[in-house]
Tab-separated table of C-alpha atoms and ligand atoms in Angstrom:
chain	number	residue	atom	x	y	z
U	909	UNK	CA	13.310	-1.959	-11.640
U	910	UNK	CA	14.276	-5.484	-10.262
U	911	UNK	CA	11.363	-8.040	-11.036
U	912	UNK	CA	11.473	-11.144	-8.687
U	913	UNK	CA	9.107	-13.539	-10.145
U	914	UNK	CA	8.100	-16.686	-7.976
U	915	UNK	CA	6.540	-20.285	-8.570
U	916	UNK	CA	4.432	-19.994	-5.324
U	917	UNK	CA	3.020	-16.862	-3.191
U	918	UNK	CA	4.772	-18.704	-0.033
U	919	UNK	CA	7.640	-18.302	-0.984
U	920	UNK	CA	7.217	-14.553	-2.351
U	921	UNK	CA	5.894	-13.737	0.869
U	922	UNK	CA	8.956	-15.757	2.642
U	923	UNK	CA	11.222	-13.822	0.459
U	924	UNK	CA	9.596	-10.350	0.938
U	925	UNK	CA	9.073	-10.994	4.804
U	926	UNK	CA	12.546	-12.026	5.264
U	927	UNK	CA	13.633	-8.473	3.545
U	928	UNK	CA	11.993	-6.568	5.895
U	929	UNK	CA	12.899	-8.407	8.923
U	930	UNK	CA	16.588	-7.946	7.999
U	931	UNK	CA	16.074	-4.248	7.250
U	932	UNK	CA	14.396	-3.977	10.159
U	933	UNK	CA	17.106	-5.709	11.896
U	934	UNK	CA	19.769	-2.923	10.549
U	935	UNK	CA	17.788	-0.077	10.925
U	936	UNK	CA	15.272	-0.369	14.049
U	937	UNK	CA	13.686	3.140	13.247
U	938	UNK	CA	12.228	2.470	9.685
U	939	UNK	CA	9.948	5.137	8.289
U	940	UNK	CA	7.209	2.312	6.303
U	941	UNK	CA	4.641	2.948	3.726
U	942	UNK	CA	2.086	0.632	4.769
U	943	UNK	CA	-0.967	-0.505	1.860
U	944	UNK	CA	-3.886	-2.425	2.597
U	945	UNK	CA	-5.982	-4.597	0.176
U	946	UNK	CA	-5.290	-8.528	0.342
U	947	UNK	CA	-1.988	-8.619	-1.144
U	948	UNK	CA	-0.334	-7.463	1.653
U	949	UNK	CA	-1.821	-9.692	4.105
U	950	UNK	CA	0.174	-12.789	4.200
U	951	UNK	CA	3.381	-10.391	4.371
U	952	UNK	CA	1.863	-8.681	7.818
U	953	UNK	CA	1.026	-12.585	9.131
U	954	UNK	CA	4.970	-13.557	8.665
U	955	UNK	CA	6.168	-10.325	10.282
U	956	UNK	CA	3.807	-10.875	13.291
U	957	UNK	CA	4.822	-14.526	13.568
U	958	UNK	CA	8.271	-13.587	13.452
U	959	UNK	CA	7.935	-10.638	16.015
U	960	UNK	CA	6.268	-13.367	18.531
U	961	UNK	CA	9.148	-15.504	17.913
U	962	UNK	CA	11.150	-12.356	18.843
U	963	UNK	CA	12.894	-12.105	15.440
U	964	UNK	CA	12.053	-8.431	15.030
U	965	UNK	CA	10.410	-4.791	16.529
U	966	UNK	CA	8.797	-2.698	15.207
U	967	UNK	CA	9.187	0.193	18.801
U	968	UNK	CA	11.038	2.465	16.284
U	969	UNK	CA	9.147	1.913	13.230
U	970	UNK	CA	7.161	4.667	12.310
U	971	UNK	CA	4.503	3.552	9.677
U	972	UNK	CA	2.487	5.715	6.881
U	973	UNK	CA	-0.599	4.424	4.685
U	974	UNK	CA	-1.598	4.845	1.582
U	975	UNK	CA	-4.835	5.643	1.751
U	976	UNK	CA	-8.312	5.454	3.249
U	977	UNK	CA	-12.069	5.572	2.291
U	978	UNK	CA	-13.995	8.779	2.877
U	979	UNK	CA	-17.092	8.476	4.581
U	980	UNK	CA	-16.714	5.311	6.695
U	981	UNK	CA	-16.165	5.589	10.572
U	982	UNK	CA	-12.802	4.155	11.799
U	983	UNK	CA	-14.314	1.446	13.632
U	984	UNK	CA	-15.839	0.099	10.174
U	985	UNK	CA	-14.694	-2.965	9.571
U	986	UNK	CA	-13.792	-1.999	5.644
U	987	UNK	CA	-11.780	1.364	6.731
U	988	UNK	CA	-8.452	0.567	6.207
U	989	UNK	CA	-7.844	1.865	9.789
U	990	UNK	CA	-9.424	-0.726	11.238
U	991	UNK	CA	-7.633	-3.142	8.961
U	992	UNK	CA	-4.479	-2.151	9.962
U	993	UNK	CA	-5.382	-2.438	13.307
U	994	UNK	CA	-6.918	-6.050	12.563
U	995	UNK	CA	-4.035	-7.483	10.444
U	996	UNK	CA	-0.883	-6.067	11.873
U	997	UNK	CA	-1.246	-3.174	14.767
U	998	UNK	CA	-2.558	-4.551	17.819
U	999	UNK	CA	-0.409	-7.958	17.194
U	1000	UNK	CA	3.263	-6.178	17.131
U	1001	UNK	CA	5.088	-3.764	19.755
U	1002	UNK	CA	4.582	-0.574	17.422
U	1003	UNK	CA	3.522	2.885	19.319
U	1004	UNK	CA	0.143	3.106	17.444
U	1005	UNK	CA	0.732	7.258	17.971
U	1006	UNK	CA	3.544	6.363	15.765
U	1007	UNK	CA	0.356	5.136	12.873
U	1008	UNK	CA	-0.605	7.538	10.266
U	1009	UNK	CA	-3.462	6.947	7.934
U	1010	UNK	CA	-5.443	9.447	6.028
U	1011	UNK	CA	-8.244	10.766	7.726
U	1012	UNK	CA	-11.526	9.606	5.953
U	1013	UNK	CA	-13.854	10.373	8.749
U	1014	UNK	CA	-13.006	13.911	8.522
U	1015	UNK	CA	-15.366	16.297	6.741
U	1016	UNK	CA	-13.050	18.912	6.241
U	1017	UNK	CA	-11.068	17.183	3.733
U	1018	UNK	CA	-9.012	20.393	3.302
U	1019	UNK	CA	-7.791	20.039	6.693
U	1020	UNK	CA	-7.459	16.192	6.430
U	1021	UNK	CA	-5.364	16.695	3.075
U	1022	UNK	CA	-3.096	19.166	4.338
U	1023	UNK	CA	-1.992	17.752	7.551
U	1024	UNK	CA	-1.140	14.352	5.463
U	1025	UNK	CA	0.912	16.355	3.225
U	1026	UNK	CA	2.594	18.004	6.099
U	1027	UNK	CA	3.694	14.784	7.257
U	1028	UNK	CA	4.857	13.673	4.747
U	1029	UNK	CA	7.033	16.524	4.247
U	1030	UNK	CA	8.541	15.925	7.617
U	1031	UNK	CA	9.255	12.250	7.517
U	1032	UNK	CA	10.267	10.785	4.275
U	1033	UNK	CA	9.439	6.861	4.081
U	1034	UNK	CA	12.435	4.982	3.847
U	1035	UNK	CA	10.622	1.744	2.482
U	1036	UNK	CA	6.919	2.282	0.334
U	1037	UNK	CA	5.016	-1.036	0.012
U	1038	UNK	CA	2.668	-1.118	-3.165
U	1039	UNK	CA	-0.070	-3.215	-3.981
U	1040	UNK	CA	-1.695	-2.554	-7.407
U	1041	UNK	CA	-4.828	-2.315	-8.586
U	1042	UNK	CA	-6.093	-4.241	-11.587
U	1043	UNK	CA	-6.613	-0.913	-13.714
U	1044	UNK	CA	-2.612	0.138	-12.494
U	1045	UNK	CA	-3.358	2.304	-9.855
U	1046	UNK	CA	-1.185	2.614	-6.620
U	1047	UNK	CA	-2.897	3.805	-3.413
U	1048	UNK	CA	-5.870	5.443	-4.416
U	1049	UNK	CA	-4.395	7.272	-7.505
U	1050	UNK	CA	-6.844	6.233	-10.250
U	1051	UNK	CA	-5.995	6.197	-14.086
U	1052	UNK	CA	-5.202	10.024	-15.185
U	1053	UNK	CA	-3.841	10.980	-11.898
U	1054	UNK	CA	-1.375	13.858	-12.834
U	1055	UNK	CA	2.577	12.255	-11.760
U	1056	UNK	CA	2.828	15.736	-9.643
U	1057	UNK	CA	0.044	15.119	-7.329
U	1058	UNK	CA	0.640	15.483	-3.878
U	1059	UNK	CA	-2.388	13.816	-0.876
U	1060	UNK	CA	-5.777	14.351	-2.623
U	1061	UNK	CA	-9.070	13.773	-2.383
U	1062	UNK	CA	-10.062	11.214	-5.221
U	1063	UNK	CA	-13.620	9.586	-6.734
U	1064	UNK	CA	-12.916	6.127	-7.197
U	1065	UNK	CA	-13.204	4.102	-10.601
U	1066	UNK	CA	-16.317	1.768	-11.072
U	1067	UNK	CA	-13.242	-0.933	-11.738
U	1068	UNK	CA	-12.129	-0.359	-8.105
U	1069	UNK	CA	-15.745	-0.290	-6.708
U	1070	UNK	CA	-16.602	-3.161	-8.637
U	1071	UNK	CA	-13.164	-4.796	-7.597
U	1072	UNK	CA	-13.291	-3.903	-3.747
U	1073	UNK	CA	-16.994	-4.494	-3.484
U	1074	UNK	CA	-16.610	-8.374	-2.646
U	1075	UNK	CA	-15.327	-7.181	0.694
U	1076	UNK	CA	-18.187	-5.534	1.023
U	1077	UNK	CA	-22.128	-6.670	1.379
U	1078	UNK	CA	-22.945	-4.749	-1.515
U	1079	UNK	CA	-21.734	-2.616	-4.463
U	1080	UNK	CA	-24.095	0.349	-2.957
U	1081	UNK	CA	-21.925	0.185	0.272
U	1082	UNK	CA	-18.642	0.923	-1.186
U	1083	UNK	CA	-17.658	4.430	-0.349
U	1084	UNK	CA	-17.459	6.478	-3.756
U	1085	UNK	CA	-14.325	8.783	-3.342
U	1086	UNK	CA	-10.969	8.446	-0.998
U	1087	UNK	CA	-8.153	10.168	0.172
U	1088	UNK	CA	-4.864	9.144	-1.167
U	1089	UNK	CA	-1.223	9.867	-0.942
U	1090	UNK	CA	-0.175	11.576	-3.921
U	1091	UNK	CA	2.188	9.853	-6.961
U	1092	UNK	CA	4.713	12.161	-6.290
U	1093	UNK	CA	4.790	11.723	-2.518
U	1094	UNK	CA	5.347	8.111	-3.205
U	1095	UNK	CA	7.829	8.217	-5.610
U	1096	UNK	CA	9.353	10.234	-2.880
U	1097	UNK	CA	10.334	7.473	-0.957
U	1098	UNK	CA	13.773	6.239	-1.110
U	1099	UNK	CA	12.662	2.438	-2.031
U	1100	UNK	CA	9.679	1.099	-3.162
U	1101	UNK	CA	8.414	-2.460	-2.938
U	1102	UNK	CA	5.943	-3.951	-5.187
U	1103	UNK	CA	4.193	-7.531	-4.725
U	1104	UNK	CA	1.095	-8.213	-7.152
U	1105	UNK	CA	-0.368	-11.604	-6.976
U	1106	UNK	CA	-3.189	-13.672	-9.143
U	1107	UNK	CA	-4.052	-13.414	-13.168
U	1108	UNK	CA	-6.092	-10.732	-12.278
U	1109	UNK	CA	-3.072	-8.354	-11.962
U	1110	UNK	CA	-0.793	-9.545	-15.245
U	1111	UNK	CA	-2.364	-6.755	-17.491
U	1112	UNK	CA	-1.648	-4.252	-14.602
U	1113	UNK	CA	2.117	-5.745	-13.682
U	1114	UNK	CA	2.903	-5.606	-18.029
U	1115	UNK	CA	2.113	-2.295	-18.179
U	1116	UNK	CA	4.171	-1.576	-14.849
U	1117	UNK	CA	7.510	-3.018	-15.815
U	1118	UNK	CA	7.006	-2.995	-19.703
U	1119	UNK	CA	4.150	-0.376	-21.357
U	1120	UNK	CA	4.854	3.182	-21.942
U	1121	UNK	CA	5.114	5.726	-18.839
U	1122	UNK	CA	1.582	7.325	-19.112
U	1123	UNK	CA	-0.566	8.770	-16.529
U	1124	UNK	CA	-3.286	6.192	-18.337
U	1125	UNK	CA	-1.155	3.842	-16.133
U	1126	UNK	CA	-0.135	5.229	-12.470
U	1127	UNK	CA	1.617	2.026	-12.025
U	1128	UNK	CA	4.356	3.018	-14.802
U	1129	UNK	CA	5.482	6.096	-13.620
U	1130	UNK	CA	7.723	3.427	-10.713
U	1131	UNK	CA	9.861	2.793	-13.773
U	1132	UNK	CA	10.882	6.430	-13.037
U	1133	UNK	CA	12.290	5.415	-9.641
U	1134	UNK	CA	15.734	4.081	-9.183
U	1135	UNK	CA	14.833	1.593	-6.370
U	1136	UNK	CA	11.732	-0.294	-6.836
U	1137	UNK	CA	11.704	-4.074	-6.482
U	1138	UNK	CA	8.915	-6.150	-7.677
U	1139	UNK	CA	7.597	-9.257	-6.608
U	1140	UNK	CA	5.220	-11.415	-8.510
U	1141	UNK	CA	4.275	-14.904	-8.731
U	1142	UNK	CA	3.744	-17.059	-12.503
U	1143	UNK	CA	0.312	-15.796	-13.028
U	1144	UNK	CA	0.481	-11.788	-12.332
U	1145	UNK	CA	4.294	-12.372	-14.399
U	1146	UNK	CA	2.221	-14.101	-16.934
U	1147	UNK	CA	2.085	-11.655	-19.749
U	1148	UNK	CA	5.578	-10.668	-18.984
Q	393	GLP	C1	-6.971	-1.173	-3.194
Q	393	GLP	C2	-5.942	-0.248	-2.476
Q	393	GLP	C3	-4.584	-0.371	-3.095
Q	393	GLP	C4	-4.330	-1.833	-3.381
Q	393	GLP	C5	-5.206	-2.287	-4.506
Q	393	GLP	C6	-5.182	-3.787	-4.754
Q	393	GLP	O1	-8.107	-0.544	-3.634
Q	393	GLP	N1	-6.314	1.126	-2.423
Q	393	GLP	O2	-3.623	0.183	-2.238
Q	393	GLP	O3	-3.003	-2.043	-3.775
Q	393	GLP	O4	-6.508	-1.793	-4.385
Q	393	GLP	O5	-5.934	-4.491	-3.834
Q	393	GLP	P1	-5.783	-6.045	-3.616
Q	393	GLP	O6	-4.475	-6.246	-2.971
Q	393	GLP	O7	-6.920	-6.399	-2.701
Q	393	GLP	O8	-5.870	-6.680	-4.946
């Protein structure tokens, strides 16, 4: 694991958006893990600037989520399909057939598991962004989330409802179980980049890069994979 840590989120996001404009730059047909949350936010506003300044292009890029909420409708404006829409889609040149997100708004999740899985078999993601949460999960896979699990169907931990309700009007709103890629699919890809941001995340990031590899920790099991950078500025590297 390389740790980058930085005195200000400008220029961690400077650092991590340059990176992918230069991959990108190399290698115009990019398989990308996608996350949502707010960390990854600033990193989508840098590579839209720079693909209006005509510094990169996403036409190749094929892109994969994480995750999504079951139970909302796409058009909700806290499904993280219409937040990738909002914060990155509909301001670059990417073929949106070319966007995959787990279906929440199907009610067969059987169906909605399976064909995620299948795709994921079929294109392997060349670079996996990661977010993480503040209880060390990645994607959707809560604490206890067996290392071998492929896209599944999860109930989400009061910490994360409590967490992701402020985006919401109320706790009550936020949707109680979501569909996830699996730990193993993500470990799957061949590099994996990590940015964590805010006090808030230093228990999560120690346990990351220094605790014990324990399913207690999803997080952890990264230190497994033998091309994972992380980013982090003072206060997330504070325990560190
Ligand atoms: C969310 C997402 C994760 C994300 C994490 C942190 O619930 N499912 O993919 O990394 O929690 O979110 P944030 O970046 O808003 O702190």
């Amino acid at each position: 694991m390389k740790v980058h840590v930085f005195d200000t989120k400008e220029k961690l996001y400077d650092e991590v958006s340059n990176y992918y404009i230069e991959r990108l730059n190399k290698n115009p047909n990019l398989n990308l893990g996608l996350a949502t949350g707010t960390t990854p936010i600033p990193l989508y506003d840098r590579l839209i600037e720079a693909y209006k300044k005509g510094l990169v292009s996403f036409k190749g890029v094929k892109a994969f989520n994480l995750d999504e909420y079951l139970g909302l409708e796409k058009n909700h404006h806290q499904s993280y399909y219409y937040f990738m829409r909002n914060q990155l889609f509909n301001h670059i040149d990417i073929n949106q057939n070319n966007c995959f997100i787990p279906s929440g708004d199907n009610p067969d999740h059987e169906t909605a598991k399976k064909e995620y899985q299948e795709l994921l078999k079929q294109n392997q993601v060349d670079i996996q962004l990661l977010g993480i949460g503040s209880n060390g999960h990645i994607g959707f896979n809560e604490p206890n989330t067996p290392f071998d699990t492929k896209t599944h169907v999860v109930k989400l931990d009061e910490k994360t409802r409590i967490d992701n309700s402020r985006l919401f009007n109320s706790l009550d709103e936020v949707p109680t179980h979501a569909i996830t890629m699996g730990i193993s699919e993500i470990m799957n890809a061949k590099e994996i980049i990590v940015i964590a941001t805010g006090s808030n995340k230093k228990d999560a990031v120690y346990e990351m890069i220094k605790g014990n590899i324990s399913e207690n920790v999803p997080a952890s099991v990264l230190q497994r994979h033998p091309n994972v950078t992380v980013y982090i500025d003072k206060d997330a590297a504070s325990r560190l």
